[in-house]
Amino acid sequence: MGRDVSQGAFTREDRVRYRHKVRRCLDVFALMLDDFGFDADRPMTGLEIELNLVDSAAEPAMRNEEILADIADPLFQTELGQFNLELNAEPRLIEGAGFAHYEHDLRSSLARADERAAKSDAKIVLVGILPTLTEGHLVEDNLSTNERYRVLNDQIVGARGEDIELDIRGVEQLRTHTDSIAPEAACTSLQFHLQVAPDSFADYWNASQAIAGVQVAVGANSPFLYGRQLWAETRIALFEQATDTRPDELKAQGVRPRVWFGERWITSIFDLFEENVRYFPPLLPICEDEDPVEVLHTGGVPQLGELRLHNGTVYRWNRPVYDIMNGRPHLRVENRVLPAGPTVVDMLANAAFYFGLARGLAEADRPIWSQLTFSSAEENFHAAARRGLDAVLHWPQVGDVPVSKLVLDELLPTAAAGLDGFGVAPAQRDRLLGIIEQRCRTGRNGAVWQTEAVWAAERHRGMDRAAALHHMVQRYAELQRANEPVHTWPIP
């Protein structure tokens, strides 16, 4: 939900009007899918990276407003917590040297932002969950000052009607509760956008769902929360629980959660928007002045503001996006499963693996979703979040298989073929997929490095957990700036 919101109290009339309007948008969207010209000639890609700000002691730095003002770059925006920023890369094609251009621009933007942050005694860390966060940091007073976050918090907490419980059981256990959505700010992610044509959207979304578990296992980078070692990618469990609008009774009734994997393969992007409208009451019933029917009948491009706003408050791990650029509408898959970090080159390796594998599977003669049950895809996703590179996943024709073996034997060749289909330069393809290969061969991703570094600090340096986490984050931040992939990092 990227738009600004100033309205804090909604009436019954607001909700009735919004429900009518969002259904009107949905009807117009259905008409557009039948005969409207969507931009899909040369599929663009995009990246969003959520960032953490820390001070010299590796504590979260609640200074995003002043740092953002000093950066003065529209590519940077606020995020939920005052210790967060978001960087939106310029969309581009990945053919040829597209990934190299991404790398240059991202490193330049981050270096410039780090320089500005230093003026506020802060620096940027790319990590799925900042390991030095405590419950005292993740409170409502530390939400960003943008009013939209306060409104969203009030609506989610109000819909639930009671405190939000966090119960995550991994290597260690965390059980606590919160009276706000502030713990969600701990979840700093890496999001990929892939523009697709309407008639191929379902294939790309289904493929993205099928590989979500593999992505998480290979890219896990969030093993610690509140000083406890939990899942390899704890961010998955935390995000699912921290924004859950359902009390226990509604969970027992099978009401869908707003952070949702989904429940079926689809045949059209319309399936996803229609499910959002059918299953989820509006959190932010704000109506625009546009009449989408009139705009469509007069030859214009409807904004569909209500439908897009509602879609932004249903947190699918692979989200459908309708957007308009240069006067032309287009559709995107927004892949939201991965954490930020550890380095720019690691994130681009994750991007190459996703874009290539999604295309390779979406265009395969025999679709993966005709061989893999949807429930197996979801089970893979959560198994991967728990165990990372140690996960065993279920895959058609091979059965239950260690994720590293699956990637090395089956999926890397498919991803390489998919990148060839995009026209990615072979040197770029081999460099980035080689990083994924080496993570699997060495058994080391960001989550593994973090846990090994903390164990070493505890066992060999005699540090307690809190000191070990701070020591690890400071070393992590130093290594991150060299932009060497995480599987090559030494253990401090």
Short mmCIF file of C-alpha atoms in Angstrom, two decimals:
data_model
loop_
_atom_site.label_atom_id
_atom_site.label_comp_id
_atom_site.label_asym_id
_atom_site.label_seq_id
_atom_site.Cartn_x
_atom_site.Cartn_y
_atom_site.Cartn_z
CA MET A 1 0.00 0.00 0.00
CA GLY A 2 2.13 2.83 -1.30
CA ARG A 3 -0.37 5.69 -1.38
CA ASP A 4 -0.78 8.34 1.29
CA VAL A 5 -3.86 8.19 3.50
CA SER A 6 -5.07 10.89 5.84
CA GLN A 7 -8.50 9.64 6.83
CA GLY A 8 -8.51 7.79 10.12
CA ALA A 9 -12.17 7.10 10.92
CA PHE A 10 -14.48 5.37 8.45
CA THR A 11 -18.28 5.34 8.60
CA ARG A 12 -20.71 2.60 7.59
CA GLU A 13 -21.55 4.70 4.56
CA ASP A 14 -17.87 4.79 3.59
CA ARG A 15 -17.71 1.00 3.66
CA VAL A 16 -20.94 0.50 1.70
CA ARG A 17 -19.85 3.01 -0.95
CA TYR A 18 -16.40 1.46 -1.18
CA ARG A 19 -17.74 -2.07 -1.50
CA HIS A 20 -19.97 -0.96 -4.36
CA LYS A 21 -17.13 0.91 -6.02
CA VAL A 22 -14.56 -1.88 -5.75
CA ARG A 23 -17.01 -4.31 -7.34
CA ARG A 24 -17.62 -1.81 -10.13
CA CYS A 25 -13.86 -1.67 -10.67
CA LEU A 26 -13.72 -5.46 -10.75
CA ASP A 27 -16.40 -5.56 -13.46
CA VAL A 28 -14.48 -3.02 -15.53
CA PHE A 29 -11.26 -4.98 -15.06
CA ALA A 30 -12.99 -8.09 -16.43
CA LEU A 31 -14.06 -6.13 -19.52
CA MET A 32 -10.53 -4.81 -19.99
CA LEU A 33 -9.06 -8.32 -19.85
CA ASP A 34 -11.36 -9.34 -22.70
CA ASP A 35 -10.48 -6.69 -25.25
CA PHE A 36 -8.13 -3.98 -23.93
CA GLY A 37 -4.58 -3.42 -25.18
CA PHE A 38 -2.22 -4.10 -22.27
CA ASP A 39 1.45 -3.19 -22.58
CA ALA A 40 3.32 -6.48 -22.89
CA ASP A 41 5.55 -6.07 -25.93
CA ARG A 42 8.86 -6.08 -24.04
CA PRO A 43 8.43 -7.28 -20.45
CA MET A 44 10.04 -4.92 -17.94
CA THR A 45 11.33 -5.97 -14.54
CA GLY A 46 11.61 -4.09 -11.27
CA LEU A 47 13.14 -4.45 -7.79
CA GLU A 48 12.18 -3.03 -4.40
CA ILE A 49 14.56 -3.34 -1.45
CA GLU A 50 13.59 -2.57 2.15
CA LEU A 51 16.48 -1.30 4.26
CA ASN A 52 17.43 -1.12 7.93
CA LEU A 53 19.12 1.84 9.61
CA VAL A 54 21.52 1.16 12.48
CA ASP A 55 23.74 3.34 14.66
CA SER A 56 27.41 2.79 15.50
CA ALA A 57 26.50 0.22 18.16
CA ALA A 58 24.40 -1.81 15.66
CA GLU A 59 21.18 -0.70 17.36
CA PRO A 60 18.23 0.30 15.15
CA ALA A 61 18.40 4.02 14.33
CA MET A 62 14.93 5.65 14.41
CA ARG A 63 15.90 8.39 11.95
CA ASN A 64 14.37 7.59 8.59
CA GLU A 65 12.59 10.92 8.21
CA GLU A 66 15.69 13.08 8.57
CA ILE A 67 17.80 10.69 6.49
CA LEU A 68 15.20 10.54 3.74
CA ALA A 69 15.10 14.35 3.62
CA ASP A 70 18.88 14.42 3.33
CA ILE A 71 18.94 11.77 0.58
CA ALA A 72 16.38 13.79 -1.42
CA ASP A 73 15.94 11.05 -4.02
CA PRO A 74 12.46 9.93 -5.18
CA LEU A 75 13.73 6.35 -5.51
CA PHE A 76 13.88 6.21 -1.69
CA GLN A 77 10.70 6.17 0.41
CA THR A 78 9.64 5.62 3.99
CA GLU A 79 8.64 2.19 5.22
CA LEU A 80 6.65 1.06 8.23
CA GLY A 81 9.25 1.56 10.97
CA GLN A 82 11.34 4.65 11.69
CA PHE A 83 14.43 2.45 11.23
CA ASN A 84 13.34 1.45 7.69
CA LEU A 85 13.72 2.88 4.20
CA GLU A 86 12.71 1.48 0.83
CA LEU A 87 14.70 1.72 -2.40
CA ASN A 88 12.83 1.32 -5.69
CA ALA A 89 15.12 0.54 -8.61
CA GLU A 90 14.29 2.03 -11.99
CA PRO A 91 12.36 -0.60 -14.02
CA ARG A 92 14.30 -2.06 -16.92
CA LEU A 93 14.76 -4.94 -19.32
CA ILE A 94 17.17 -7.67 -18.22
CA GLU A 95 18.28 -8.58 -21.72
CA GLY A 96 21.94 -8.05 -22.51
CA ALA A 97 23.70 -6.33 -19.62
CA GLY A 98 20.49 -5.45 -17.75
CA PHE A 99 21.65 -7.11 -14.53
CA ALA A 100 24.98 -5.28 -14.67
CA HIS A 101 23.08 -1.99 -14.99
CA TYR A 102 20.94 -2.96 -12.00
CA GLU A 103 24.06 -3.69 -9.99
CA HIS A 104 25.75 -0.41 -10.87
CA ASP A 105 22.65 1.67 -10.11
CA LEU A 106 21.81 -0.13 -6.86
CA ARG A 107 25.34 0.12 -5.52
CA SER A 108 25.53 3.79 -6.45
CA SER A 109 22.16 4.56 -4.83
CA LEU A 110 23.02 2.68 -1.65
CA ALA A 111 26.46 4.27 -1.38
CA ARG A 112 24.94 7.72 -1.75
CA ALA A 113 22.25 6.93 0.83
CA ASP A 114 24.85 5.52 3.23
CA GLU A 115 26.84 8.72 2.90
CA ARG A 116 23.77 10.78 3.79
CA ALA A 117 22.84 8.42 6.63
CA ALA A 118 26.31 8.88 8.13
CA LYS A 119 25.45 12.56 8.71
CA SER A 120 22.76 11.28 11.09
CA ASP A 121 25.14 8.80 12.74
CA ALA A 122 23.53 5.87 10.96
CA LYS A 123 24.33 3.32 8.27
CA ILE A 124 22.33 0.99 6.06
CA VAL A 125 22.11 -2.76 6.58
CA LEU A 126 20.48 -5.13 4.09
CA VAL A 127 19.04 -8.03 6.09
CA GLY A 128 15.70 -9.83 6.36
CA ILE A 129 15.27 -9.12 10.08
CA LEU A 130 17.68 -6.86 11.94
CA PRO A 131 19.06 -9.23 14.63
CA THR A 132 19.50 -6.50 17.26
CA LEU A 133 15.81 -5.55 17.33
CA THR A 134 14.03 -6.01 20.66
CA GLU A 135 10.40 -5.85 21.69
CA GLY A 136 11.09 -2.36 23.03
CA HIS A 137 12.00 -1.17 19.54
CA LEU A 138 8.90 -2.55 17.81
CA VAL A 139 6.18 -0.41 19.36
CA GLU A 140 3.59 1.92 17.91
CA ASP A 141 5.56 5.05 18.79
CA ASN A 142 8.31 3.89 16.42
CA LEU A 143 6.06 3.63 13.36
CA SER A 144 6.99 6.08 10.62
CA THR A 145 5.20 9.41 10.91
CA ASN A 146 3.40 9.06 7.56
CA GLU A 147 -0.26 8.93 8.48
CA ARG A 148 -1.00 5.95 6.26
CA TYR A 149 0.87 3.66 8.64
CA ARG A 150 -1.12 4.87 11.64
CA VAL A 151 -4.38 4.37 9.78
CA LEU A 152 -3.38 0.89 8.65
CA ASN A 153 -2.35 -0.01 12.19
CA ASP A 154 -5.66 1.18 13.61
CA GLN A 155 -7.66 -0.74 11.01
CA ILE A 156 -5.79 -4.04 11.44
CA VAL A 157 -5.80 -3.91 15.24
CA GLY A 158 -9.42 -2.75 15.23
CA ALA A 159 -10.47 -5.58 12.91
CA ARG A 160 -8.83 -8.12 15.21
CA GLY A 161 -10.28 -6.58 18.36
CA GLU A 162 -7.50 -7.83 20.63
CA ASP A 163 -3.70 -8.02 20.92
CA ILE A 164 -1.79 -9.81 18.18
CA GLU A 165 -0.05 -12.98 19.35
CA LEU A 166 3.36 -13.99 18.02
CA ASP A 167 4.14 -17.68 18.45
CA ILE A 168 7.15 -18.91 16.45
CA ARG A 169 8.78 -22.24 17.25
CA GLY A 170 12.08 -23.05 15.60
CA VAL A 171 15.53 -23.84 16.95
CA GLU A 172 14.38 -21.76 19.92
CA GLN A 173 10.90 -20.49 20.74
CA LEU A 174 9.31 -17.06 20.86
CA ARG A 175 5.88 -16.43 22.30
CA THR A 176 4.73 -12.90 23.00
CA HIS A 177 2.01 -10.44 22.04
CA THR A 178 1.75 -6.92 20.69
CA ASP A 179 -0.90 -4.20 20.62
CA SER A 180 0.20 -2.85 17.21
CA ILE A 181 1.50 -3.99 13.82
CA ALA A 182 4.93 -2.54 14.64
CA PRO A 183 6.63 -5.99 14.65
CA GLU A 184 5.86 -6.16 10.93
CA ALA A 185 8.48 -3.43 10.48
CA ALA A 186 11.12 -6.04 11.32
CA CYS A 187 10.31 -7.79 8.03
CA THR A 188 12.56 -6.17 5.43
CA SER A 189 12.11 -7.81 2.05
CA LEU A 190 13.37 -7.94 -1.50
CA GLN A 191 10.57 -7.77 -4.05
CA PHE A 192 10.74 -8.59 -7.75
CA HIS A 193 8.33 -7.29 -10.38
CA LEU A 194 7.84 -9.08 -13.68
CA GLN A 195 5.60 -7.60 -16.36
CA VAL A 196 3.53 -10.22 -18.19
CA ALA A 197 0.81 -10.35 -20.83
CA PRO A 198 -2.78 -11.05 -19.68
CA ASP A 199 -2.95 -14.41 -21.45
CA SER A 200 0.26 -15.66 -19.81
CA PHE A 201 -0.23 -14.14 -16.34
CA ALA A 202 -1.68 -17.33 -14.83
CA ASP A 203 1.28 -19.39 -16.05
CA TYR A 204 3.80 -17.00 -14.47
CA TRP A 205 1.88 -16.70 -11.20
CA ASN A 206 1.46 -20.46 -10.92
CA ALA A 207 5.15 -20.96 -11.65
CA SER A 208 6.04 -18.34 -9.02
CA GLN A 209 3.93 -20.13 -6.43
CA ALA A 210 5.50 -23.48 -7.28
CA ILE A 211 9.06 -22.18 -6.74
CA ALA A 212 8.41 -19.97 -3.70
CA GLY A 213 9.77 -22.62 -1.34
CA VAL A 214 12.94 -23.07 -3.37
CA GLN A 215 13.51 -19.31 -3.45
CA VAL A 216 13.14 -19.01 0.32
CA ALA A 217 15.42 -21.97 1.05
CA VAL A 218 18.23 -20.65 -1.13
CA GLY A 219 17.82 -16.98 -0.12
CA ALA A 220 16.97 -17.27 3.61
CA ASN A 221 18.49 -14.43 5.67
CA SER A 222 16.32 -13.95 8.79
CA PRO A 223 17.26 -16.44 11.54
CA PHE A 224 16.98 -14.17 14.61
CA LEU A 225 14.15 -12.23 16.23
CA TYR A 226 14.16 -10.71 19.73
CA GLY A 227 17.45 -12.44 20.44
CA ARG A 228 16.18 -15.94 19.62
CA GLN A 229 17.19 -18.22 16.77
CA LEU A 230 13.92 -19.29 15.17
CA TRP A 231 13.41 -20.18 11.48
CA ALA A 232 15.98 -19.80 8.68
CA GLU A 233 13.54 -17.26 7.24
CA THR A 234 11.66 -16.12 10.36
CA ARG A 235 10.32 -13.19 8.35
CA ILE A 236 7.70 -15.50 6.80
CA ALA A 237 6.15 -16.48 10.14
CA LEU A 238 6.47 -12.99 11.58
CA PHE A 239 4.75 -11.29 8.65
CA GLU A 240 1.94 -13.86 8.64
CA GLN A 241 1.27 -13.34 12.35
CA ALA A 242 1.95 -9.62 12.81
CA THR A 243 -0.76 -8.54 10.35
CA ASP A 244 -3.34 -11.20 11.16
CA THR A 245 -6.76 -9.58 11.54
CA ARG A 246 -8.39 -12.81 12.76
CA PRO A 247 -9.01 -13.72 16.40
CA ASP A 248 -8.79 -17.42 17.22
CA GLU A 249 -12.49 -18.03 16.55
CA LEU A 250 -12.25 -16.83 12.95
CA LYS A 251 -9.08 -18.87 12.40
CA ALA A 252 -11.00 -21.95 13.60
CA GLN A 253 -13.77 -21.16 11.10
CA GLY A 254 -11.28 -21.20 8.22
CA VAL A 255 -11.40 -17.46 7.48
CA ARG A 256 -8.50 -16.62 5.16
CA PRO A 257 -5.55 -14.66 6.56
CA ARG A 258 -4.57 -11.38 4.91
CA VAL A 259 -1.00 -12.64 4.53
CA TRP A 260 -1.91 -15.47 2.24
CA PHE A 261 -0.20 -18.08 0.12
CA GLY A 262 -3.48 -18.78 -1.66
CA GLU A 263 -5.33 -22.04 -2.04
CA ARG A 264 -5.41 -23.01 -5.73
CA TRP A 265 -3.75 -22.73 -9.10
CA ILE A 266 -5.38 -20.07 -11.27
CA THR A 267 -6.45 -19.75 -14.92
CA SER A 268 -6.51 -15.91 -15.08
CA ILE A 269 -5.31 -12.88 -13.12
CA PHE A 270 -9.01 -12.15 -12.63
CA ASP A 271 -9.21 -15.13 -10.25
CA LEU A 272 -6.89 -13.36 -7.78
CA PHE A 273 -8.60 -9.97 -7.83
CA GLU A 274 -11.99 -11.64 -7.55
CA GLU A 275 -10.84 -13.68 -4.54
CA ASN A 276 -9.53 -10.54 -2.88
CA VAL A 277 -12.91 -8.84 -3.23
CA ARG A 278 -14.91 -11.91 -2.25
CA TYR A 279 -12.92 -13.01 0.80
CA PHE A 280 -11.48 -9.86 2.38
CA PRO A 281 -13.41 -6.93 3.91
CA PRO A 282 -11.88 -3.54 3.16
CA LEU A 283 -9.32 -2.15 5.58
CA LEU A 284 -9.16 1.29 3.96
CA PRO A 285 -12.53 2.12 2.34
CA ILE A 286 -11.38 5.26 0.52
CA CYS A 287 -13.20 6.14 -2.71
CA GLU A 288 -11.84 8.05 -5.68
CA ASP A 289 -13.85 10.39 -7.87
CA GLU A 290 -13.29 8.31 -11.01
CA ASP A 291 -16.18 6.42 -12.60
CA PRO A 292 -14.29 3.55 -14.23
CA VAL A 293 -17.23 2.61 -16.48
CA GLU A 294 -17.42 6.10 -17.91
CA VAL A 295 -13.65 6.27 -18.42
CA LEU A 296 -13.67 2.95 -20.26
CA HIS A 297 -16.62 3.92 -22.48
CA THR A 298 -14.95 7.19 -23.47
CA GLY A 299 -11.78 5.39 -24.54
CA GLY A 300 -9.65 6.19 -21.51
CA VAL A 301 -7.60 3.99 -19.21
CA PRO A 302 -9.36 3.49 -15.86
CA GLN A 303 -7.20 3.94 -12.77
CA LEU A 304 -9.29 1.38 -10.81
CA GLY A 305 -8.12 3.09 -7.63
CA GLU A 306 -10.35 1.23 -5.20
CA LEU A 307 -9.47 -2.19 -6.62
CA ARG A 308 -5.75 -1.39 -6.52
CA LEU A 309 -5.92 -0.05 -2.96
CA HIS A 310 -7.81 -3.14 -1.78
CA ASN A 311 -5.31 -5.39 -3.56
CA GLY A 312 -2.53 -3.60 -1.66
CA THR A 313 -4.03 -4.66 1.70
CA VAL A 314 -4.14 -8.37 0.82
CA TYR A 315 -0.57 -9.56 1.32
CA ARG A 316 -0.14 -12.45 -1.08
CA TRP A 317 3.39 -13.80 -1.32
CA ASN A 318 2.97 -13.48 -5.09
CA ARG A 319 0.72 -10.50 -5.64
CA PRO A 320 -1.07 -9.55 -8.87
CA VAL A 321 -0.52 -5.93 -9.90
CA TYR A 322 -2.50 -3.72 -12.29
CA ASP A 323 -0.69 -0.49 -13.07
CA ILE A 324 -0.45 2.27 -15.66
CA MET A 325 2.76 3.63 -17.15
CA ASN A 326 2.98 6.24 -19.90
CA GLY A 327 -0.75 6.04 -20.41
CA ARG A 328 -0.82 2.26 -21.01
CA PRO A 329 -2.04 -0.35 -18.52
CA HIS A 330 0.04 -3.39 -17.73
CA LEU A 331 0.05 -6.42 -15.43
CA ARG A 332 2.85 -7.64 -13.16
CA VAL A 333 3.63 -10.50 -10.85
CA GLU A 334 5.06 -9.04 -7.63
CA ASN A 335 7.22 -11.72 -6.02
CA ARG A 336 7.45 -10.93 -2.29
CA VAL A 337 8.90 -14.07 -0.68
CA LEU A 338 12.57 -13.09 -0.21
CA PRO A 339 14.44 -11.11 2.45
CA ALA A 340 16.75 -8.20 1.72
CA GLY A 341 20.50 -8.80 1.52
CA PRO A 342 23.08 -9.89 2.23
CA THR A 343 24.72 -7.98 -0.67
CA VAL A 344 23.65 -6.36 -3.91
CA VAL A 345 25.19 -9.18 -5.91
CA ASP A 346 23.44 -11.79 -3.74
CA MET A 347 20.11 -10.07 -4.34
CA LEU A 348 20.72 -9.95 -8.08
CA ALA A 349 21.62 -13.64 -8.04
CA ASN A 350 18.24 -14.23 -6.36
CA ALA A 351 16.63 -12.07 -9.06
CA ALA A 352 18.27 -13.96 -11.91
CA PHE A 353 17.24 -17.28 -10.36
CA TYR A 354 13.64 -16.10 -9.97
CA PHE A 355 13.19 -14.45 -13.35
CA GLY A 356 14.87 -17.32 -15.19
CA LEU A 357 13.14 -20.11 -13.31
CA ALA A 358 9.72 -18.46 -13.53
CA ARG A 359 10.04 -18.10 -17.29
CA GLY A 360 11.49 -21.57 -17.77
CA LEU A 361 8.62 -23.20 -15.88
CA ALA A 362 5.89 -20.92 -17.24
CA GLU A 363 6.83 -21.79 -20.82
CA ALA A 364 7.49 -25.50 -20.26
CA ASP A 365 5.57 -27.98 -22.39
CA ARG A 366 4.20 -29.69 -19.30
CA PRO A 367 3.28 -27.15 -16.62
CA ILE A 368 4.73 -27.77 -13.17
CA TRP A 369 1.32 -26.96 -11.64
CA SER A 370 -0.22 -29.90 -13.50
CA GLN A 371 2.18 -32.20 -11.60
CA LEU A 372 2.51 -30.55 -8.17
CA THR A 373 -0.47 -30.13 -5.87
CA PHE A 374 -1.07 -26.64 -4.55
CA SER A 375 -0.95 -27.93 -0.99
CA SER A 376 2.51 -29.39 -1.68
CA ALA A 377 3.70 -26.01 -2.95
CA GLU A 378 2.50 -24.39 0.26
CA GLU A 379 4.07 -27.10 2.43
CA ASN A 380 7.35 -26.60 0.55
CA PHE A 381 7.17 -22.87 1.24
CA HIS A 382 6.87 -23.24 5.00
CA ALA A 383 9.34 -26.14 5.21
CA ALA A 384 11.89 -23.97 3.38
CA ALA A 385 11.22 -21.00 5.67
CA ARG A 386 11.85 -23.20 8.71
CA ARG A 387 14.97 -25.04 7.56
CA GLY A 388 16.46 -23.04 4.68
CA LEU A 389 19.16 -24.97 2.82
CA ASP A 390 18.55 -27.97 5.10
CA ALA A 391 14.96 -28.29 3.85
CA VAL A 392 13.65 -31.36 2.06
CA LEU A 393 11.01 -30.41 -0.52
CA HIS A 394 8.57 -32.41 -2.60
CA TRP A 395 9.01 -32.14 -6.36
CA PRO A 396 7.34 -33.93 -9.27
CA GLN A 397 9.13 -37.00 -10.63
CA VAL A 398 11.81 -36.91 -7.93
CA GLY A 399 9.67 -37.06 -4.78
CA ASP A 400 11.11 -35.75 -1.52
CA VAL A 401 14.53 -34.26 -2.24
CA PRO A 402 17.06 -32.02 -0.42
CA VAL A 403 16.61 -28.53 -1.80
CA SER A 404 20.28 -28.13 -2.77
CA LYS A 405 20.15 -31.31 -4.87
CA LEU A 406 16.91 -30.15 -6.49
CA VAL A 407 18.45 -26.81 -7.42
CA LEU A 408 21.72 -28.26 -8.70
CA ASP A 409 20.23 -31.16 -10.66
CA GLU A 410 16.93 -29.78 -11.91
CA LEU A 411 16.32 -26.08 -11.48
CA LEU A 412 19.54 -24.26 -12.38
CA PRO A 413 19.43 -25.56 -15.99
CA THR A 414 15.79 -24.44 -16.21
CA ALA A 415 16.67 -21.00 -14.85
CA ALA A 416 19.55 -20.67 -17.33
CA ALA A 417 17.24 -21.50 -20.22
CA GLY A 418 14.72 -18.96 -18.94
CA LEU A 419 17.37 -16.23 -18.79
CA ASP A 420 18.39 -17.13 -22.34
CA GLY A 421 14.76 -16.57 -23.30
CA PHE A 422 15.00 -13.05 -21.86
CA GLY A 423 18.19 -12.45 -23.86
CA VAL A 424 20.41 -12.11 -20.79
CA ALA A 425 24.10 -11.99 -21.68
CA PRO A 426 25.73 -15.39 -21.02
CA ALA A 427 28.41 -13.87 -18.78
CA GLN A 428 25.74 -12.25 -16.60
CA ARG A 429 23.70 -15.45 -16.52
CA ASP A 430 26.65 -17.61 -15.51
CA ARG A 431 27.98 -15.21 -12.89
CA LEU A 432 24.67 -14.80 -11.07
CA LEU A 433 23.44 -18.39 -11.30
CA GLY A 434 26.94 -19.45 -10.25
CA ILE A 435 26.33 -17.70 -6.93
CA ILE A 436 23.17 -19.76 -6.42
CA GLU A 437 25.12 -22.91 -7.32
CA GLN A 438 27.86 -22.12 -4.81
CA ARG A 439 25.36 -21.45 -2.02
CA CYS A 440 23.99 -24.93 -2.59
CA ARG A 441 27.44 -26.56 -2.79
CA THR A 442 28.82 -24.80 0.30
CA GLY A 443 25.56 -25.00 2.27
CA ARG A 444 25.85 -21.33 3.16
CA ASN A 445 23.35 -18.51 2.62
CA GLY A 446 22.76 -15.42 4.75
CA ALA A 447 20.89 -17.32 7.47
CA VAL A 448 23.66 -19.90 7.80
CA TRP A 449 26.38 -17.24 7.97
CA GLN A 450 24.49 -15.30 10.65
CA THR A 451 23.93 -18.33 12.87
CA GLU A 452 27.51 -19.57 12.47
CA ALA A 453 28.86 -16.10 13.30
CA VAL A 454 26.73 -15.86 16.45
CA TRP A 455 27.66 -19.36 17.57
CA ALA A 456 31.35 -18.54 17.07
CA ALA A 457 31.03 -15.35 19.11
CA GLU A 458 29.27 -17.20 21.92
CA ARG A 459 31.56 -20.22 22.02
CA HIS A 460 34.96 -18.80 21.13
CA ARG A 461 34.67 -15.23 22.39
CA GLY A 462 32.58 -15.95 25.47
CA MET A 463 29.89 -13.44 24.52
CA ASP A 464 26.29 -13.66 25.66
CA ARG A 465 23.59 -13.73 22.97
CA ALA A 466 22.97 -9.97 22.91
CA ALA A 467 26.67 -9.15 22.58
CA ALA A 468 27.14 -11.84 19.95
CA LEU A 469 24.28 -10.44 17.87
CA HIS A 470 25.68 -6.92 17.98
CA HIS A 471 29.15 -8.19 17.10
CA MET A 472 27.73 -10.18 14.18
CA VAL A 473 25.71 -7.25 12.79
CA GLN A 474 28.73 -4.95 12.83
CA ARG A 475 30.81 -7.52 10.95
CA TYR A 476 27.90 -8.23 8.58
CA ALA A 477 27.65 -4.52 7.72
CA GLU A 478 31.39 -4.38 6.94
CA LEU A 479 31.33 -7.45 4.69
CA GLN A 480 28.18 -6.27 2.94
CA ARG A 481 29.91 -3.21 1.56
CA ALA A 482 32.53 -5.25 -0.28
CA ASN A 483 29.72 -6.83 -2.37
CA GLU A 484 31.27 -10.30 -2.26
CA PRO A 485 28.60 -13.03 -2.17
CA VAL A 486 27.73 -14.35 1.27
CA HIS A 487 28.91 -17.91 0.63
CA THR A 488 32.48 -16.51 0.52
CA TRP A 489 32.27 -14.59 3.82
CA PRO A 490 34.61 -15.67 6.62
CA ILE A 491 33.24 -16.39 10.09
CA PRO A 492 34.48 -13.64 12.46
#
